[in-house]
Every structure is written in structure tokens, then in C-alpha cells.
Amino acid sequence: MNLTATIAGFNFEHIMLNAAGVMCQTAEELDSVLASAHTGAVVTKSATSSLRPGNPAPRYYELPNKLGTINSMGLPNEGFNYYMDYVAKKQTHKPIFFSIAGLSKQENLEMLHQLQDSDFNGLVELNLSCPNVPGKPQTAYDFEATQAILTEAFTFFTKPLGVKLPPYFDIVHFDDIANILNQFPLAFVNTINSIGNGLVIDDATDTVVIKPKGGFGGVGGTLVKATALANVRALRLRLNPEIKIIGTGGVTSGRDVYDHILCGADLVEVGSQLAIEGVAVFERLERELSEIIIEKGYTSLADFRGQLKVIA
Ligand SMILES: O=C(O)c1[nH]c(=O)[nH]c(=O)c1I
């Protein structure tokens, strides 16, 4: 059975990896994802130029009954140079995604210049969708700003580049963002990031469950699966075929991985469920996915990728 994928000439022997932000802030966490026999790659925590402690705790919460998670981490990370050192000395055959989330266009362009001029030989994920930096909008909800940063980036950046998008909820917005992205030689689009600014209440105390922003935070896990699949499907139907899709959001079972692929995903990321279950989740998900593929009589992901049926 062929459970592989290719993006920008990089071969992925397994199609799952962590979602940026989960199990990827330190070298030890990154190593634990790479060490799994059931991951094809790893993505770093989105980096800013300098180290950031992030928002005050409690800033992460797992909902009861495995419904999902809410977080307002606030972009805590070890700083750009920490991850540059990590990728420089890391010996691995698995591709590495280097995620960046500068707080301004200039900061993002500066990190892209450093990545371009470095020996880094992996893929870069420009995170345009962090919902948790107080006062900072999710860039990808501003179509002009998205167009502008990609236009400037591609005047000098020649390594494989993709963008991490927030979820969209309007068909016209799917059209708008796809029209922008199709103008650029992107290696991939990663959709979705958490659903921004949700609110969860602790029913024992009538209190929000996280401290930052009065309890508003990004929602992930089971709760966001329908939105994640819609965004994967909508973008697959609209984007140039050369732009591959990483499906993220709502993955807790092999069937969820299968559904992301059915909607058009080439790679599939696990966030909330990885945080809840640990790296063993990848073995379980890959086993469950394989069982479904065998049951359906397929032998490779290409047999059903993007083959979601509609009702005639
Ligand atoms: O709060 C965070 O660090 C965070 N949290 C998210 O849910 N998505 C993001 O892109 C980020 I940068």
C-alpha cells in the first residue's frame, strides 16, 4: 500500500505530521515527532525574530469528552535563531517545515531573507493566521495585506514556500483567497489554523477557561472538523493543481485523515489530538487509515485523493 506524498520534490514516506504549535517548540519536542515511525515530517513552532514567552497562563485547555481544545498561547517560541540552529544540525531524511509568524510584514520578510540566504533545505510555512497576539489581526483575513506580502516575498524567495491559513466561512472568501494564492508559485497551502476567538466556559465556576483576552482563543479538535474539511475541499477545487494542500483540523481518527484526503489533502496534520494523546497518536491514526483503505479496496492515496462525491 502506498501511503506517500510529494511536495516541491520532497518525498514524504508518511503523510502525517504535527500541526505548528503542538509538540514543536523545543528541540526535544521536534525530535519526538521526527522519531515516530509514523510521521513523514515535522513543522516548527511558528517563529518570531526574538524569543517570546507568550501570553499569561492558563492559556490552553482541553474540553471534556474530547470535544477539542482552546488556546491563546500568544506565539511563545524560542526565537528564529534557535530553530535555524535546530534545522542546521538536524540529521534526518524527513523534510522539515520551518514556520514563521512575524508580527509585521517587515519581520516576516526579514526572516524569509535569512532563510533564503541560509543552507536550510526544507519547506517554509508563512503563518498568516495566528489569532492570539493581542492587537494583531489574522493577516489572511486582510486580502490586500496577503497579496502584498506574497508579492514582496516572491521577488527574492526561491525555496519551497507555503502559507498557513485561517478558516474562511463564506464562498466568496474562498474565491477571493484562491484568486490571490493562484497568482504565486506556492508549494503548498495549509488549511486550517484554529478557529479564532472562540469562548469556552467552565460550568462549575461560570468562568472562562483561559486567561488571555478575557477567555477568547483559537478552537481546535473535533469541534472544527466540518470547517476544516470545507476549507480543504473549497481550496482544492479552486487552487492550481501545482499548489499542494496540507489538511489540518479536527483529526482524531483514521476516518478523519481519510476525509481530509478525500477532500484533496496531500499531507494531514494533527494538532489538538496530538496534544491530548501524545506522539503515539500517529501510529493509531495510520493504522486506522490503512484499515479503511484496505476495506475500500484501494492501494494508494491517489486512488481516492480529492474524489469526494457530491449528490447529482
Ligand atoms: O497562540 C499561538 O501561539 C497560536 N495559536 C494558534 O491556535 N494558532 C497559531 O497560529 C498560533 I502563532
CSV table of C-alpha atoms and ligand atoms in Angstrom, one decimal:
chain,number,residue,atom,x,y,z
A,1,MET,CA,0.0,0.0,0.0
A,2,ASN,CA,1.3,3.4,-1.0
A,3,LEU,CA,0.8,6.0,1.8
A,4,THR,CA,3.2,8.6,0.5
A,5,ALA,CA,3.1,12.1,-0.9
A,6,THR,CA,5.3,14.6,-2.7
A,7,ILE,CA,5.5,18.4,-2.3
A,8,ALA,CA,8.0,20.5,-4.2
A,9,GLY,CA,10.2,17.5,-4.9
A,10,PHE,CA,10.3,16.4,-1.2
A,11,ASN,CA,9.1,12.9,-0.7
A,12,PHE,CA,7.0,12.1,2.4
A,13,GLU,CA,7.1,8.4,3.3
A,14,HIS,CA,4.2,9.0,5.7
A,15,ILE,CA,1.6,11.7,5.2
A,16,MET,CA,1.1,12.8,8.8
A,17,LEU,CA,3.0,15.3,11.0
A,18,ASN,CA,2.3,17.7,13.9
A,19,ALA,CA,0.4,21.0,13.4
A,20,ALA,CA,2.6,24.0,14.1
A,21,GLY,CA,2.3,24.9,17.8
A,22,VAL,CA,1.9,21.4,19.0
A,23,MET,CA,4.9,19.2,20.1
A,24,CYS,CA,7.3,21.5,18.3
A,25,GLN,CA,8.6,24.4,20.5
A,26,THR,CA,11.8,22.8,21.7
A,27,ALA,CA,14.4,20.5,20.1
A,28,GLU,CA,13.2,17.6,22.3
A,29,GLU,CA,9.6,18.0,21.1
A,30,LEU,CA,10.7,18.3,17.5
A,31,ASP,CA,12.8,15.2,17.8
A,32,SER,CA,9.9,13.3,19.3
A,33,VAL,CA,7.8,13.9,16.3
A,34,LEU,CA,10.6,13.0,13.9
A,35,ALA,CA,11.4,9.9,15.9
A,36,SER,CA,7.9,8.5,15.3
A,37,ALA,CA,7.9,5.7,12.6
A,38,HIS,CA,4.5,7.1,11.5
A,39,THR,CA,5.3,10.7,10.7
A,40,GLY,CA,6.6,12.0,7.4
A,41,ALA,CA,7.9,15.3,8.6
A,42,VAL,CA,7.8,17.9,11.4
A,43,VAL,CA,6.9,21.6,11.5
A,44,THR,CA,8.4,24.0,13.9
A,45,LYS,CA,6.5,26.3,16.3
A,46,SER,CA,5.9,29.5,14.3
A,47,ALA,CA,9.0,31.6,15.0
A,48,THR,CA,9.4,35.4,15.5
A,49,SER,CA,12.7,37.1,15.3
A,50,SER,CA,13.3,37.1,19.0
A,51,LEU,CA,12.3,34.7,21.8
A,52,ARG,CA,8.7,35.2,23.1
A,53,PRO,CA,7.3,34.0,26.4
A,54,GLY,CA,3.7,34.3,25.1
A,55,ASN,CA,0.5,35.0,26.9
A,56,PRO,CA,-0.1,34.5,30.7
A,57,ALA,CA,-1.4,31.1,31.8
A,58,PRO,CA,-3.9,29.5,31.8
A,59,ARG,CA,-3.7,29.8,28.1
A,60,TYR,CA,-4.6,26.2,26.9
A,61,TYR,CA,-7.5,24.0,27.8
A,62,GLU,CA,-8.8,20.6,26.7
A,63,LEU,CA,-12.6,20.4,26.6
A,64,PRO,CA,-14.3,17.4,28.3
A,65,ASN,CA,-15.4,14.4,26.2
A,66,LYS,CA,-12.5,15.0,23.7
A,67,LEU,CA,-14.5,17.8,22.0
A,68,GLY,CA,-11.4,19.7,21.3
A,69,THR,CA,-9.1,22.4,22.7
A,70,ILE,CA,-9.0,26.2,23.1
A,71,ASN,CA,-5.7,28.1,23.2
A,72,SER,CA,-4.4,31.6,23.4
A,73,MET,CA,-0.7,30.8,23.7
A,74,GLY,CA,0.3,34.1,22.3
A,75,LEU,CA,3.1,32.9,19.9
A,76,PRO,CA,5.6,31.7,22.6
A,77,ASN,CA,8.7,30.4,20.8
A,78,GLU,CA,12.5,30.1,21.3
A,79,GLY,CA,13.2,32.7,18.6
A,80,PHE,CA,14.2,32.4,14.9
A,81,ASN,CA,17.8,31.6,15.5
A,82,TYR,CA,17.0,28.7,17.8
A,83,TYR,CA,15.1,27.0,15.0
A,84,MET,CA,17.7,27.9,12.5
A,85,ASP,CA,20.3,26.1,14.7
A,86,TYR,CA,18.0,23.2,15.1
A,87,VAL,CA,17.5,22.6,11.3
A,88,ALA,CA,21.1,23.3,10.6
A,89,LYS,CA,22.4,20.5,12.7
A,90,LYS,CA,19.5,18.1,12.4
A,91,GLN,CA,20.3,14.9,10.6
A,92,THR,CA,17.1,13.5,9.3
A,93,HIS,CA,15.8,12.1,5.9
A,94,LYS,CA,12.4,13.5,6.8
A,95,PRO,CA,11.6,17.0,5.4
A,96,ILE,CA,11.3,19.8,7.9
A,97,PHE,CA,8.8,22.7,7.7
A,98,PHE,CA,10.1,25.9,9.1
A,99,SER,CA,7.1,28.0,10.3
A,100,ILE,CA,7.4,31.8,10.7
A,101,ALA,CA,4.9,34.3,12.1
A,102,GLY,CA,6.4,37.7,12.2
A,103,LEU,CA,4.4,40.5,13.9
A,104,SER,CA,4.8,42.7,10.8
A,105,LYS,CA,5.3,42.3,7.1
A,106,GLN,CA,8.9,43.6,7.6
A,107,GLU,CA,9.6,41.0,10.2
A,108,ASN,CA,8.3,38.2,8.0
A,109,LEU,CA,10.3,39.4,5.0
A,110,GLU,CA,13.5,39.7,7.2
A,111,MET,CA,13.1,36.1,8.3
A,112,LEU,CA,12.4,35.0,4.7
A,113,HIS,CA,15.6,36.7,3.6
A,114,GLN,CA,17.6,34.9,6.3
A,115,LEU,CA,16.1,31.6,5.3
A,116,GLN,CA,16.7,32.2,1.6
A,117,ASP,CA,20.4,33.1,2.3
A,118,SER,CA,20.9,30.1,4.6
A,119,ASP,CA,21.7,26.4,4.0
A,120,PHE,CA,18.2,25.4,5.1
A,121,ASN,CA,16.9,22.7,2.7
A,122,GLY,CA,13.3,22.3,3.7
A,123,LEU,CA,10.0,24.0,3.2
A,124,VAL,CA,8.9,27.3,4.8
A,125,GLU,CA,5.4,27.9,6.1
A,126,LEU,CA,4.4,31.5,6.4
A,127,ASN,CA,1.8,31.6,9.1
A,128,LEU,CA,-0.7,34.3,8.2
A,129,SER,CA,-3.3,33.2,10.7
A,130,CYS,CA,-2.2,33.5,14.4
A,131,PRO,CA,-5.4,34.6,16.2
A,132,ASN,CA,-3.8,35.1,19.7
A,133,VAL,CA,-1.5,38.1,19.6
A,134,PRO,CA,-3.5,40.9,21.3
A,135,GLY,CA,-4.0,43.8,18.9
A,136,LYS,CA,-2.7,41.8,15.9
A,137,PRO,CA,-5.2,40.8,13.2
A,138,GLN,CA,-5.0,37.4,11.4
A,139,THR,CA,-3.2,38.7,8.3
A,140,ALA,CA,-5.0,36.3,5.9
A,141,TYR,CA,-8.4,37.9,6.7
A,142,ASP,CA,-6.9,41.0,5.0
A,143,PHE,CA,-6.7,40.1,1.3
A,144,GLU,CA,-4.7,43.2,0.3
A,145,ALA,CA,-2.1,42.5,3.0
A,146,THR,CA,-1.9,38.9,2.0
A,147,GLN,CA,-1.4,39.8,-1.7
A,148,ALA,CA,1.3,42.4,-0.7
A,149,ILE,CA,3.4,40.2,1.5
A,150,LEU,CA,3.4,37.3,-1.1
A,151,THR,CA,4.2,39.8,-3.9
A,152,GLU,CA,7.3,41.0,-2.0
A,153,ALA,CA,8.3,37.5,-0.8
A,154,PHE,CA,8.4,36.1,-4.3
A,155,THR,CA,10.6,38.9,-5.5
A,156,PHE,CA,13.5,37.1,-3.8
A,157,PHE,CA,12.4,33.9,-2.2
A,158,THR,CA,13.0,30.8,-4.4
A,159,LYS,CA,12.9,27.9,-1.8
A,160,PRO,CA,9.6,26.0,-1.3
A,161,LEU,CA,7.1,28.3,0.4
A,162,GLY,CA,3.6,27.8,1.6
A,163,VAL,CA,1.1,29.7,3.7
A,164,LYS,CA,-0.9,28.7,6.8
A,165,LEU,CA,-4.5,30.0,6.5
A,166,PRO,CA,-7.3,30.7,9.0
A,167,PRO,CA,-10.6,29.1,8.2
A,168,TYR,CA,-13.0,31.0,5.8
A,169,PHE,CA,-16.7,30.8,6.2
A,170,ASP,CA,-18.0,32.5,3.0
A,171,ILE,CA,-17.9,31.1,-0.5
A,172,VAL,CA,-16.9,34.5,-1.9
A,173,HIS,CA,-14.0,34.5,0.6
A,174,PHE,CA,-12.9,31.1,-0.8
A,175,ASP,CA,-12.9,32.6,-4.3
A,176,ASP,CA,-11.0,35.7,-3.1
A,177,ILE,CA,-8.2,34.0,-1.3
A,178,ALA,CA,-7.8,31.4,-4.0
A,179,ASN,CA,-7.6,34.1,-6.7
A,180,ILE,CA,-4.8,35.7,-4.7
A,181,LEU,CA,-2.9,32.5,-4.0
A,182,ASN,CA,-3.1,31.3,-7.6
A,183,GLN,CA,-1.0,34.3,-8.6
A,184,PHE,CA,2.1,32.9,-6.8
A,185,PRO,CA,4.3,29.8,-7.2
A,186,LEU,CA,3.4,28.4,-3.8
A,187,ALA,CA,4.5,24.9,-2.9
A,188,PHE,CA,1.5,24.4,-0.6
A,189,VAL,CA,-1.4,25.8,1.3
A,190,ASN,CA,-2.0,24.6,4.9
A,191,THR,CA,-5.6,24.9,5.9
A,192,ILE,CA,-7.0,25.4,8.6
A,193,ASN,CA,-5.5,27.1,11.6
A,194,SER,CA,-7.6,27.1,14.8
A,195,ILE,CA,-11.0,28.8,14.5
A,196,GLY,CA,-10.1,32.1,16.1
A,197,ASN,CA,-11.6,33.7,19.1
A,198,GLY,CA,-13.9,31.1,20.4
A,199,LEU,CA,-15.1,31.1,24.0
A,200,VAL,CA,-15.3,28.2,26.5
A,201,ILE,CA,-16.9,28.3,29.9
A,202,ASP,CA,-16.2,26.2,33.0
A,203,ASP,CA,-19.7,25.3,34.0
A,204,ALA,CA,-18.6,24.6,37.6
A,205,THR,CA,-17.4,28.2,38.1
A,206,ASP,CA,-19.1,30.2,35.4
A,207,THR,CA,-15.7,31.3,34.4
A,208,VAL,CA,-13.8,31.3,31.1
A,209,VAL,CA,-11.1,28.6,31.0
A,210,ILE,CA,-8.2,30.6,29.7
A,211,LYS,CA,-6.8,34.0,31.0
A,212,PRO,CA,-5.7,36.0,27.9
A,213,LYS,CA,-8.2,38.2,26.1
A,214,GLY,CA,-11.0,37.6,28.6
A,215,GLY,CA,-11.1,33.9,27.6
A,216,PHE,CA,-11.1,34.3,23.8
A,217,GLY,CA,-8.9,31.8,22.0
A,218,GLY,CA,-8.4,29.5,19.0
A,219,VAL,CA,-10.5,26.4,18.9
A,220,GLY,CA,-9.3,23.1,17.6
A,221,GLY,CA,-10.1,19.4,17.6
A,222,THR,CA,-13.4,17.6,16.9
A,223,LEU,CA,-15.3,20.9,17.1
A,224,VAL,CA,-13.6,22.2,13.9
A,225,LYS,CA,-13.7,19.2,11.6
A,226,ALA,CA,-16.6,20.3,9.4
A,227,THR,CA,-15.0,23.7,8.9
A,228,ALA,CA,-11.6,22.2,8.2
A,229,LEU,CA,-12.9,19.8,5.6
A,230,ALA,CA,-14.9,22.6,3.9
A,231,ASN,CA,-11.7,24.7,3.6
A,232,VAL,CA,-9.6,21.8,2.2
A,233,ARG,CA,-12.3,21.0,-0.3
A,234,ALA,CA,-13.0,24.6,-1.3
A,235,LEU,CA,-9.3,25.4,-1.9
A,236,ARG,CA,-8.6,22.1,-3.7
A,237,LEU,CA,-11.4,22.9,-6.1
A,238,ARG,CA,-10.0,26.4,-6.7
A,239,LEU,CA,-6.2,26.3,-6.5
A,240,ASN,CA,-3.8,25.4,-9.3
A,241,PRO,CA,-3.0,21.7,-9.1
A,242,GLU,CA,0.7,22.5,-8.6
A,243,ILE,CA,-0.2,24.1,-5.2
A,244,LYS,CA,-0.5,21.1,-2.8
A,245,ILE,CA,-2.7,21.1,0.2
A,246,ILE,CA,-1.9,20.2,3.8
A,247,GLY,CA,-5.1,19.4,5.6
A,248,THR,CA,-5.3,20.4,9.3
A,249,GLY,CA,-8.1,20.5,11.7
A,250,GLY,CA,-10.4,18.1,13.5
A,251,VAL,CA,-8.3,14.9,13.0
A,252,THR,CA,-8.9,12.4,15.9
A,253,SER,CA,-9.4,9.2,13.9
A,254,GLY,CA,-8.2,7.4,10.8
A,255,ARG,CA,-11.5,8.3,9.2
A,256,ASP,CA,-10.8,12.0,9.7
A,257,VAL,CA,-7.5,11.6,7.9
A,258,TYR,CA,-9.3,9.7,5.2
A,259,ASP,CA,-11.9,12.5,4.9
A,260,HIS,CA,-9.1,15.2,4.6
A,261,ILE,CA,-7.6,13.2,1.7
A,262,LEU,CA,-11.0,12.7,0.1
A,263,CYS,CA,-11.3,16.5,0.1
A,264,GLY,CA,-7.9,16.8,-1.6
A,265,ALA,CA,-5.2,16.9,1.1
A,266,ASP,CA,-1.8,15.6,0.3
A,267,LEU,CA,-0.4,15.8,3.9
A,268,VAL,CA,-2.5,15.8,7.0
A,269,GLU,CA,-1.6,17.5,10.3
A,270,VAL,CA,-2.6,16.6,13.8
A,271,GLY,CA,-2.8,19.3,16.5
A,272,SER,CA,-5.3,19.0,19.3
A,273,GLN,CA,-5.4,15.2,19.3
A,274,LEU,CA,-1.5,15.1,19.3
A,275,ALA,CA,-1.5,17.4,22.4
A,276,ILE,CA,-4.1,15.2,24.1
A,277,GLU,CA,-2.8,11.7,23.1
A,278,GLY,CA,1.0,12.2,22.5
A,279,VAL,CA,3.1,11.0,19.6
A,280,ALA,CA,1.5,7.5,19.8
A,281,VAL,CA,-1.5,9.1,18.1
A,282,PHE,CA,0.4,8.8,14.7
A,283,GLU,CA,0.6,5.0,14.9
A,284,ARG,CA,-3.1,4.7,15.8
A,285,LEU,CA,-4.2,7.1,13.0
A,286,GLU,CA,-2.0,5.5,10.3
A,287,ARG,CA,-3.3,2.0,11.4
A,288,GLU,CA,-6.9,3.2,11.3
A,289,LEU,CA,-6.4,4.9,7.9
A,290,SER,CA,-4.8,1.7,6.4
A,291,GLU,CA,-7.8,-0.4,7.6
A,292,ILE,CA,-10.2,1.9,5.8
A,293,ILE,CA,-8.1,1.9,2.6
A,294,ILE,CA,-7.9,-1.9,2.6
A,295,GLU,CA,-11.6,-2.2,3.4
A,296,LYS,CA,-12.4,0.1,0.4
A,297,GLY,CA,-10.1,-1.9,-1.9
A,298,TYR,CA,-7.7,1.0,-2.6
A,299,THR,CA,-3.9,0.5,-2.8
A,300,SER,CA,-2.8,4.1,-2.8
A,301,LEU,CA,-3.9,7.6,-1.6
A,302,ALA,CA,-4.0,8.7,-5.2
A,303,ASP,CA,-6.9,6.2,-5.7
A,304,PHE,CA,-9.2,8.5,-3.7
A,305,ARG,CA,-7.5,11.8,-3.1
A,306,GLY,CA,-9.9,14.6,-4.0
A,307,GLN,CA,-12.6,12.1,-5.1
A,308,LEU,CA,-15.3,13.3,-2.7
A,309,LYS,CA,-18.6,12.7,-4.4
A,310,VAL,CA,-21.5,15.2,-4.5
A,311,ILE,CA,-25.2,14.4,-4.9
A,312,ALA,CA,-26.1,14.8,-8.6
B,1,LIG,O1,-1.3,31.4,20.2
B,1,LIG,C1,-0.5,30.8,19.4
B,1,LIG,O2,0.8,30.8,19.5
B,1,LIG,C2,-1.1,30.3,18.2
B,1,LIG,N1,-2.3,29.6,18.4
B,1,LIG,C3,-3.0,29.1,17.3
B,1,LIG,O3,-4.0,28.4,17.5
B,1,LIG,N2,-2.6,29.3,16.1
B,1,LIG,C4,-1.4,30.0,15.8
B,1,LIG,O4,-1.1,30.2,14.6
B,1,LIG,C5,-0.7,30.5,16.9
B,1,LIG,I1,1.1,31.5,16.5
